[in-house]
Amino acid sequence: MAENYDLIIIGGGPAGLAAGIYASRRKLKTLIVAKNIGGQAGYASQVENYPGYESIGGFELMQKFQKQAEKFGCGFKYEEVLEVKKEKDLFVSKTSGGEYKSLALILAFGMTPRNLDVSGEKEFLGKGVAYCATCDGPLFKNKIVAVVGGGNAALESILYLSKIAKKVYVVHRRGEFTGEAVLVDKIKNEKNVELVLDSVVTGIKGNKFVKSIGVENTKSKEKSEILLDGVFIEIGHVVNAEPIKKLVKLDENNAVIIDSDCQTNVPGCFGAGDVTNIKFKQIVISAGEGAKAALSAYKYLQRLQNKENPLFDWGKK
Ligand code: NDP
């Protein structure tokens, strides 16, 4: 028998957890279904731009969000969502652990790492190829690694790995970085960081474990091989839309299309955070969008029950 909720939130990152706090404070029977707590933010070694904290570990910040949601009565299931359907007025979420029904739904399950799509990438996953420096970095103490990418995620990984590894090569396809200038300055000051710019990885080689990467300079077309022990691929993220592709409208990047109230094209289904087509993937923005999605879901449920209260802050719209 499926368990019934007012609201199910799919995703346990900043958007999902903030939605959980707001929904539970409105006394909605709320369930967060997530594979893990924190999402990408949970892997950030240090977060220095979340207002109120000069510097805090990403996972520590996410644990605080979770504790706050639990305090107000939000439930949690650590399961993978396989498919979501709307049957009459109810959303049915099938997961690795069961089936749950809800009157409203918030999609907040973020994104998954983008693949480089080169030879050896799949073969050596977990044997030198990694997508998360905070998770796998400690395995490369005093070893030689490369980070591929030039955005904020790559820059943070480079900084983190430069404190652990003997040497960090940075392979980036452009001559300049897209991440924050403050982070770029920091990595340039690290003595064990070597920049390999205007260059792409052509393949990853090894025996049991990674031994080298092939690199090609995009301007000179010169090819070279870098001997190393690990490759961290930090080239952005993509939405895994499989569980919801039949439910809601997605854009050309598979992002969930929402309006300024976080409403999708399906009544009662809302979206928040990196899974949506909203610009700027930041913890503070995701948290704000999660709060907004929860308030919109509450308003939708009030309407369903014909109890809309004009005193609510959003009621003045
Ligand atoms: P970004 O999209 O910002 O950067 C992706 C990087 O990977 C770019 O340098 C891009 O190069 C490169 N890239 C993309 N595809 C390929 C490819 N196929 N081969 C080689 N290189 C490739 O992704 P991030 O994961 O870095 O960040 C995502 C979002 O999260 C951003 O908005 C970022 O600001 C945010 N973030 C914020 C943090 C913070 O505030 N502390 C920490 C981490 C992330 P190119 O420029 O040529 O496309």
GROMACS .gro file of C-alpha atoms and ligand atoms in nm:
model
  365
    1MET     CA    1   0.000   0.000   0.000
    2ALA     CA    2   0.133   0.341  -0.095
    3GLU     CA    3   0.195   0.592   0.186
    4ASN     CA    4   0.008   0.922   0.140
    5TYR     CA    5   0.147   1.273   0.190
    6ASP     CA    6   0.039   1.632   0.130
    7LEU     CA    7   0.371   1.704  -0.035
    8ILE     CA    8   0.658   1.494  -0.162
    9ILE     CA    9   0.989   1.664  -0.236
   10ILE     CA   10   1.230   1.474  -0.457
   11GLY     CA   11   1.588   1.571  -0.376
   12GLY     CA   12   1.787   1.638  -0.060
   13GLY     CA   13   2.009   1.929  -0.167
   14PRO     CA   14   1.966   2.297  -0.068
   15ALA     CA   15   1.643   2.336  -0.272
   16GLY     CA   16   1.476   2.020  -0.141
   17LEU     CA   17   1.581   2.075   0.221
   18ALA     CA   18   1.474   2.441   0.223
   19ALA     CA   19   1.140   2.335   0.071
   20GLY     CA   20   1.113   2.075   0.349
   21ILE     CA   21   1.166   2.341   0.617
   22TYR     CA   22   0.905   2.576   0.471
   23ALA     CA   23   0.645   2.306   0.399
   24SER     CA   24   0.678   2.144   0.742
   25ARG     CA   25   0.643   2.481   0.913
   26ARG     CA   26   0.309   2.512   0.731
   27LYS     CA   27   0.220   2.176   0.888
   28LEU     CA   28   0.201   1.996   0.556
   29LYS     CA   29   0.263   1.622   0.586
   30THR     CA   30   0.589   1.634   0.394
   31LEU     CA   31   0.832   1.367   0.277
   32ILE     CA   32   1.173   1.424   0.123
   33VAL     CA   33   1.288   1.135  -0.096
   34ALA     CA   34   1.656   1.154  -0.179
   35LYS     CA   35   1.947   0.925  -0.254
   36ASN     CA   36   2.160   1.124  -0.012
   37ILE     CA   37   2.160   1.449   0.183
   38GLY     CA   38   2.329   1.758   0.051
   39GLY     CA   39   2.346   1.694  -0.324
   40GLN     CA   40   2.636   1.870  -0.494
   41ALA     CA   41   2.653   2.131  -0.217
   42GLY     CA   42   2.730   1.852   0.029
   43TYR     CA   43   3.051   1.778  -0.159
   44ALA     CA   44   3.185   2.136  -0.142
   45SER     CA   45   3.485   2.135   0.089
   46GLN     CA   46   3.428   2.498   0.191
   47VAL     CA   47   3.136   2.729   0.114
   48GLU     CA   48   3.233   3.094   0.150
   49ASN     CA   49   2.935   3.261  -0.014
   50TYR     CA   50   2.634   3.140   0.182
   51PRO     CA   51   2.513   3.448   0.372
   52GLY     CA   52   2.562   3.423   0.746
   53TYR     CA   53   2.864   3.191   0.722
   54GLU     CA   54   3.205   3.330   0.636
   55SER     CA   55   3.317   2.976   0.570
   56ILE     CA   56   3.149   2.643   0.637
   57GLY     CA   57   3.189   2.288   0.504
   58GLY     CA   58   2.924   2.205   0.243
   59PHE     CA   59   2.811   1.889   0.419
   60GLU     CA   60   2.798   2.063   0.757
   61LEU     CA   61   2.574   2.332   0.607
   62MET     CA   62   2.346   2.071   0.450
   63GLN     CA   63   2.323   1.880   0.780
   64LYS     CA   64   2.205   2.202   0.943
   65PHE     CA   65   1.934   2.238   0.675
   66GLN     CA   66   1.828   1.876   0.735
   67LYS     CA   67   1.817   1.912   1.113
   68GLN     CA   68   1.600   2.219   1.076
   69ALA     CA   69   1.359   2.035   0.841
   70GLU     CA   70   1.339   1.739   1.081
   71LYS     CA   71   1.275   1.973   1.372
   72PHE     CA   72   0.954   2.089   1.202
   73GLY     CA   73   0.839   1.734   1.128
   74CYS     CA   74   0.962   1.669   0.773
   75GLY     CA   75   1.003   1.297   0.695
   76PHE     CA   76   1.295   1.146   0.500
   77LYS     CA   77   1.339   0.833   0.286
   78TYR     CA   78   1.683   0.762   0.144
   79GLU     CA   79   1.577   0.599  -0.181
   80GLU     CA   80   1.616   0.654  -0.553
   81VAL     CA   81   1.310   0.779  -0.740
   82LEU     CA   82   1.253   0.565  -1.049
   83GLU     CA   83   0.934   0.712  -1.194
   84VAL     CA   84   0.675   0.977  -1.112
   85LYS     CA   85   0.323   0.977  -1.259
   86LYS     CA   86   0.010   1.177  -1.201
   87GLU     CA   87  -0.296   0.957  -1.146
   88LYS     CA   88  -0.614   1.163  -1.120
   89ASP     CA   89  -0.529   1.426  -0.853
   90LEU     CA   90  -0.241   1.234  -0.695
   91PHE     CA   91   0.128   1.216  -0.778
   92VAL     CA   92   0.263   0.862  -0.751
   93SER     CA   93   0.637   0.836  -0.687
   94LYS     CA   94   0.787   0.491  -0.742
   95THR     CA   95   1.121   0.451  -0.570
   96SER     CA   96   1.382   0.183  -0.506
   97GLY     CA   97   1.209   0.127  -0.170
   98GLY     CA   98   0.837   0.158  -0.239
   99GLU     CA   99   0.557   0.377  -0.367
  100TYR     CA  100   0.440   0.708  -0.221
  101LYS     CA  101   0.142   0.925  -0.312
  102SER     CA  102   0.103   1.299  -0.267
  103LEU     CA  103  -0.131   1.586  -0.352
  104ALA     CA  104   0.160   1.810  -0.448
  105LEU     CA  105   0.514   1.747  -0.567
  106ILE     CA  106   0.838   1.944  -0.574
  107LEU     CA  107   1.112   1.833  -0.814
  108ALA     CA  108   1.444   1.934  -0.661
  109PHE     CA  109   1.679   1.650  -0.749
  110GLY     CA  110   1.956   1.860  -0.902
  111MET     CA  111   2.201   1.738  -1.160
  112THR     CA  112   2.457   1.461  -1.212
  113PRO     CA  113   2.817   1.502  -1.334
  114ARG     CA  114   2.872   1.546  -1.708
  115ASN     CA  115   3.092   1.282  -1.871
  116LEU     CA  116   3.400   1.372  -2.071
  117ASP     CA  117   3.319   1.096  -2.322
  118VAL     CA  118   3.677   0.983  -2.386
  119SER     CA  119   3.826   0.634  -2.397
  120GLY     CA  120   3.905   0.489  -2.055
  121GLU     CA  121   3.661   0.715  -1.867
  122LYS     CA  122   3.406   0.441  -1.791
  123GLU     CA  123   3.667   0.164  -1.765
  124PHE     CA  124   3.867   0.342  -1.494
  125LEU     CA  125   3.576   0.486  -1.296
  126GLY     CA  126   3.667   0.430  -0.931
  127LYS     CA  127   4.017   0.318  -1.042
  128GLY     CA  128   4.159   0.667  -1.081
  129VAL     CA  129   3.871   0.842  -1.258
  130ALA     CA  130   3.654   1.046  -1.021
  131TYR     CA  131   3.388   1.317  -1.033
  132CYS     CA  132   3.414   1.445  -0.676
  133ALA     CA  133   3.736   1.574  -0.522
  134THR     CA  134   3.595   1.602  -0.170
  135CYS     CA  135   3.480   1.239  -0.177
  136ASP     CA  136   3.778   1.075  -0.347
  137GLY     CA  137   4.058   1.332  -0.300
  138PRO     CA  138   4.197   1.175   0.021
  139LEU     CA  139   4.278   0.856  -0.178
  140PHE     CA  140   4.534   1.057  -0.375
  141LYS     CA  141   4.757   1.174  -0.090
  142ASN     CA  142   5.105   1.258  -0.228
  143LYS     CA  143   5.002   1.133  -0.573
  144ILE     CA  144   4.980   1.306  -0.910
  145VAL     CA  145   4.636   1.404  -1.034
  146ALA     CA  146   4.470   1.612  -1.304
  147VAL     CA  147   4.154   1.817  -1.280
  148VAL     CA  148   3.963   1.869  -1.605
  149GLY     CA  149   3.747   2.184  -1.631
  150GLY     CA  150   3.761   2.556  -1.565
  151GLY     CA  151   3.443   2.648  -1.376
  152ASN     CA  152   3.396   2.703  -1.003
  153ALA     CA  153   3.363   2.333  -0.930
  154ALA     CA  154   3.696   2.260  -1.100
  155LEU     CA  155   3.867   2.553  -0.925
  156GLU     CA  156   3.746   2.440  -0.583
  157SER     CA  157   3.862   2.085  -0.653
  158ILE     CA  158   4.204   2.210  -0.764
  159LEU     CA  159   4.245   2.408  -0.442
  160TYR     CA  160   4.135   2.114  -0.230
  161LEU     CA  161   4.355   1.863  -0.413
  162SER     CA  162   4.658   2.093  -0.408
  163LYS     CA  163   4.665   2.046  -0.028
  164ILE     CA  164   4.658   1.665  -0.058
  165ALA     CA  165   4.826   1.560  -0.382
  166LYS     CA  166   5.193   1.597  -0.476
  167LYS     CA  167   5.102   1.766  -0.803
  168VAL     CA  168   4.782   1.885  -0.970
  169TYR     CA  169   4.763   1.935  -1.346
  170VAL     CA  170   4.474   2.150  -1.462
  171VAL     CA  171   4.356   2.061  -1.811
  172HIS     CA  172   4.114   2.320  -1.944
  173ARG     CA  173   3.994   2.366  -2.300
  174ARG     CA  174   4.014   2.747  -2.289
  175GLY     CA  175   4.292   2.995  -2.218
  176GLU     CA  176   4.099   3.149  -1.927
  177PHE     CA  177   3.873   3.020  -1.650
  178THR     CA  178   3.499   3.071  -1.621
  179GLY     CA  179   3.499   3.041  -1.240
  180GLU     CA  180   3.531   3.323  -0.986
  181ALA     CA  181   3.842   3.544  -1.009
  182VAL     CA  182   3.907   3.501  -0.634
  183LEU     CA  183   3.943   3.126  -0.683
  184VAL     CA  184   4.158   3.169  -0.995
  185ASP     CA  185   4.399   3.389  -0.795
  186LYS     CA  186   4.416   3.127  -0.522
  187ILE     CA  187   4.504   2.839  -0.756
  188LYS     CA  188   4.769   3.048  -0.930
  189ASN     CA  189   4.942   3.085  -0.593
  190GLU     CA  190   4.964   2.709  -0.537
  191LYS     CA  191   5.317   2.589  -0.620
  192ASN     CA  192   5.216   2.232  -0.704
  193VAL     CA  193   4.948   2.334  -0.956
  194GLU     CA  194   5.043   2.330  -1.326
  195LEU     CA  195   4.806   2.479  -1.582
  196VAL     CA  196   4.763   2.298  -1.912
  197LEU     CA  197   4.539   2.546  -2.091
  198ASP     CA  198   4.380   2.544  -2.437
  199SER     CA  199   4.396   2.168  -2.408
  200VAL     CA  200   4.159   1.873  -2.417
  201VAL     CA  201   4.192   1.521  -2.280
  202THR     CA  202   4.197   1.272  -2.567
  203GLY     CA  203   4.193   0.952  -2.362
  204ILE     CA  204   4.265   0.790  -2.025
  205LYS     CA  205   4.502   0.494  -2.009
  206GLY     CA  206   4.614   0.245  -1.744
  207ASN     CA  207   4.636  -0.119  -1.641
  208LYS     CA  208   4.439  -0.194  -1.327
  209PHE     CA  209   4.445   0.176  -1.236
  210VAL     CA  210   4.489   0.499  -1.430
  211LYS     CA  211   4.847   0.559  -1.540
  212SER     CA  212   4.824   0.851  -1.785
  213ILE     CA  213   4.608   1.084  -1.991
  214GLY     CA  214   4.652   1.193  -2.349
  215VAL     CA  215   4.627   1.570  -2.400
  216GLU     CA  216   4.599   1.776  -2.717
  217ASN     CA  217   4.659   2.149  -2.744
  218THR     CA  218   4.363   2.290  -2.935
  219LYS     CA  219   4.571   2.571  -3.091
  220SER     CA  220   4.902   2.405  -3.182
  221LYS     CA  221   4.745   2.055  -3.217
  222GLU     CA  222   5.050   1.929  -3.026
  223LYS     CA  223   4.984   1.599  -2.847
  224SER     CA  224   5.136   1.492  -2.517
  225GLU     CA  225   5.096   1.236  -2.241
  226ILE     CA  226   5.079   1.320  -1.869
  227LEU     CA  227   5.174   1.040  -1.629
  228LEU     CA  228   4.949   1.046  -1.322
  229ASP     CA  229   4.744   0.847  -1.072
  230GLY     CA  230   4.405   1.014  -1.088
  231VAL     CA  231   4.177   1.227  -1.307
  232PHE     CA  232   3.903   1.443  -1.159
  233ILE     CA  233   3.641   1.535  -1.416
  234GLU     CA  234   3.471   1.861  -1.318
  235ILE     CA  235   3.306   1.982  -1.637
  236GLY     CA  236   2.959   2.068  -1.519
  237HIS     CA  237   2.646   1.868  -1.464
  238VAL     CA  238   2.343   1.742  -1.656
  239VAL     CA  239   1.986   1.669  -1.548
  240ASN     CA  240   1.891   1.302  -1.528
  241ALA     CA  241   1.533   1.351  -1.645
  242GLU     CA  242   1.449   0.981  -1.687
  243PRO     CA  243   1.205   0.954  -1.388
  244ILE     CA  244   1.005   1.263  -1.487
  245LYS     CA  245   1.033   1.286  -1.864
  246LYS     CA  246   0.671   1.175  -1.914
  247LEU     CA  247   0.542   1.399  -1.633
  248VAL     CA  248   0.653   1.759  -1.702
  249LYS     CA  249   0.780   1.985  -1.979
  250LEU     CA  250   1.159   2.001  -2.006
  251ASP     CA  251   1.377   2.242  -2.200
  252GLU     CA  252   1.644   2.148  -2.457
  253ASN     CA  253   1.888   2.070  -2.171
  254ASN     CA  254   1.635   1.847  -1.993
  255ALA     CA  255   1.584   2.113  -1.725
  256VAL     CA  256   1.237   2.133  -1.571
  257ILE     CA  257   1.063   2.445  -1.704
  258ILE     CA  258   0.916   2.655  -1.423
  259ASP     CA  259   0.756   2.999  -1.398
  260SER     CA  260   0.843   3.268  -1.143
  261ASP     CA  261   0.633   3.084  -0.880
  262CYS     CA  262   0.825   2.757  -0.939
  263GLN     CA  263   0.515   2.610  -1.108
  264THR     CA  264   0.572   2.354  -1.386
  265ASN     CA  265   0.319   2.293  -1.665
  266VAL     CA  266   0.146   2.032  -1.443
  267PRO     CA  267  -0.084   2.172  -1.170
  268GLY     CA  268   0.048   2.079  -0.826
  269CYS     CA  269   0.395   1.997  -0.953
  270PHE     CA  270   0.669   2.251  -0.874
  271GLY     CA  271   1.041   2.267  -0.941
  272ALA     CA  272   1.335   2.423  -0.756
  273GLY     CA  273   1.712   2.445  -0.777
  274ASP     CA  274   1.958   2.308  -1.032
  275VAL     CA  275   1.705   2.070  -1.191
  276THR     CA  276   1.512   2.371  -1.325
  277ASN     CA  277   1.575   2.618  -1.606
  278ILE     CA  278   1.659   2.896  -1.355
  279LYS     CA  279   2.001   3.058  -1.414
  280PHE     CA  280   2.290   3.066  -1.163
  281LYS     CA  281   2.348   2.741  -0.980
  282GLN     CA  282   2.423   2.858  -0.627
  283ILE     CA  283   2.332   2.721  -0.283
  284VAL     CA  284   2.165   3.043  -0.173
  285ILE     CA  285   1.961   3.062  -0.494
  286SER     CA  286   1.854   2.697  -0.472
  287ALA     CA  287   1.753   2.742  -0.109
  288GLY     CA  288   1.547   3.049  -0.200
  289GLU     CA  289   1.381   2.869  -0.490
  290GLY     CA  290   1.305   2.572  -0.263
  291ALA     CA  291   1.134   2.801  -0.013
  292LYS     CA  292   0.936   2.960  -0.295
  293ALA     CA  293   0.831   2.621  -0.436
  294ALA     CA  294   0.709   2.512  -0.090
  295LEU     CA  295   0.503   2.828  -0.047
  296SER     CA  296   0.355   2.782  -0.395
  297ALA     CA  297   0.275   2.418  -0.314
  298TYR     CA  298   0.108   2.530   0.009
  299LYS     CA  299  -0.096   2.784  -0.180
  300TYR     CA  300  -0.198   2.515  -0.432
  301LEU     CA  301  -0.305   2.279  -0.151
  302GLN     CA  302  -0.500   2.558   0.019
  303ARG     CA  303  -0.680   2.619  -0.310
  304LEU     CA  304  -0.752   2.246  -0.345
  305GLN     CA  305  -0.919   2.262  -0.006
  306ASN     CA  306  -1.075   2.598  -0.084
  307LYS     CA  307  -0.917   2.755   0.226
  308GLU     CA  308  -0.701   3.029   0.079
  309ASN     CA  309  -0.609   3.281   0.346
  310PRO     CA  310  -0.559   3.638   0.215
  311LEU     CA  311  -0.326   3.716   0.506
  312PHE     CA  312  -0.050   3.489   0.375
  313ASP     CA  313   0.239   3.691   0.242
  314TRP     CA  314   0.202   3.551  -0.110
  315GLY     CA  315  -0.175   3.606  -0.105
  316LYS     CA  316  -0.129   3.978  -0.178
  317LYS     CA  317  -0.011   3.905  -0.534
  318NDP     P1  318   3.038   2.521  -1.516
  318NDP     O1  319   2.936   2.499  -1.621
  318NDP     O2  320   3.046   2.651  -1.448
  318NDP     O3  321   3.182   2.495  -1.579
  318NDP     C1  322   3.206   2.381  -1.656
  318NDP     C2  323   3.350   2.386  -1.700
  318NDP     O4  324   3.379   2.265  -1.769
  318NDP     C3  325   3.380   2.500  -1.795
  318NDP     O5  326   3.510   2.541  -1.773
  318NDP     C4  327   3.365   2.434  -1.931
  318NDP     O6  328   3.444   2.492  -2.029
  318NDP     C5  329   3.418   2.296  -1.903
  318NDP     N1  330   3.358   2.197  -1.991
  318NDP     C6  331   3.227   2.174  -2.015
  318NDP     N2  332   3.211   2.070  -2.098
  318NDP     C7  333   3.335   2.026  -2.127
  318NDP     C8  334   3.386   1.921  -2.207
  318NDP     N3  335   3.307   1.839  -2.275
  318NDP     N4  336   3.520   1.905  -2.214
  318NDP     C9  337   3.603   1.987  -2.145
  318NDP     N5  338   3.561   2.087  -2.067
  318NDP    C10  339   3.429   2.107  -2.058
  318NDP     O7  340   3.020   2.399  -1.417
  318NDP     P2  341   3.064   2.384  -1.263
  318NDP     O8  342   3.030   2.244  -1.228
  318NDP     O9  343   3.200   2.431  -1.243
  318NDP    O10  344   2.966   2.480  -1.187
  318NDP    C11  345   2.824   2.467  -1.203
  318NDP    C12  346   2.756   2.584  -1.134
  318NDP    O11  347   2.774   2.571  -0.993
  318NDP    C13  348   2.814   2.719  -1.174
  318NDP    O12  349   2.710   2.813  -1.180
  318NDP    C14  350   2.908   2.751  -1.061
  318NDP    O13  351   2.928   2.889  -1.043
  318NDP    C15  352   2.835   2.687  -0.943
  318NDP     N6  353   2.930   2.652  -0.836
  318NDP    C16  354   2.944   2.742  -0.737
  318NDP    C17  355   3.030   2.719  -0.635
  318NDP    C18  356   3.044   2.826  -0.532
  318NDP    O14  357   2.972   2.925  -0.539
  318NDP     N7  358   3.133   2.814  -0.436
  318NDP    C19  359   3.109   2.596  -0.627
  318NDP    C20  360   3.089   2.507  -0.739
  318NDP    C21  361   3.001   2.537  -0.838
  318NDP     P3  362   3.388   2.610  -2.121
  318NDP    O15  363   3.394   2.733  -2.041
  318NDP    O16  364   3.480   2.609  -2.238
  318NDP    O17  365   3.247   2.569  -2.160
   0.00000   0.00000   0.00000
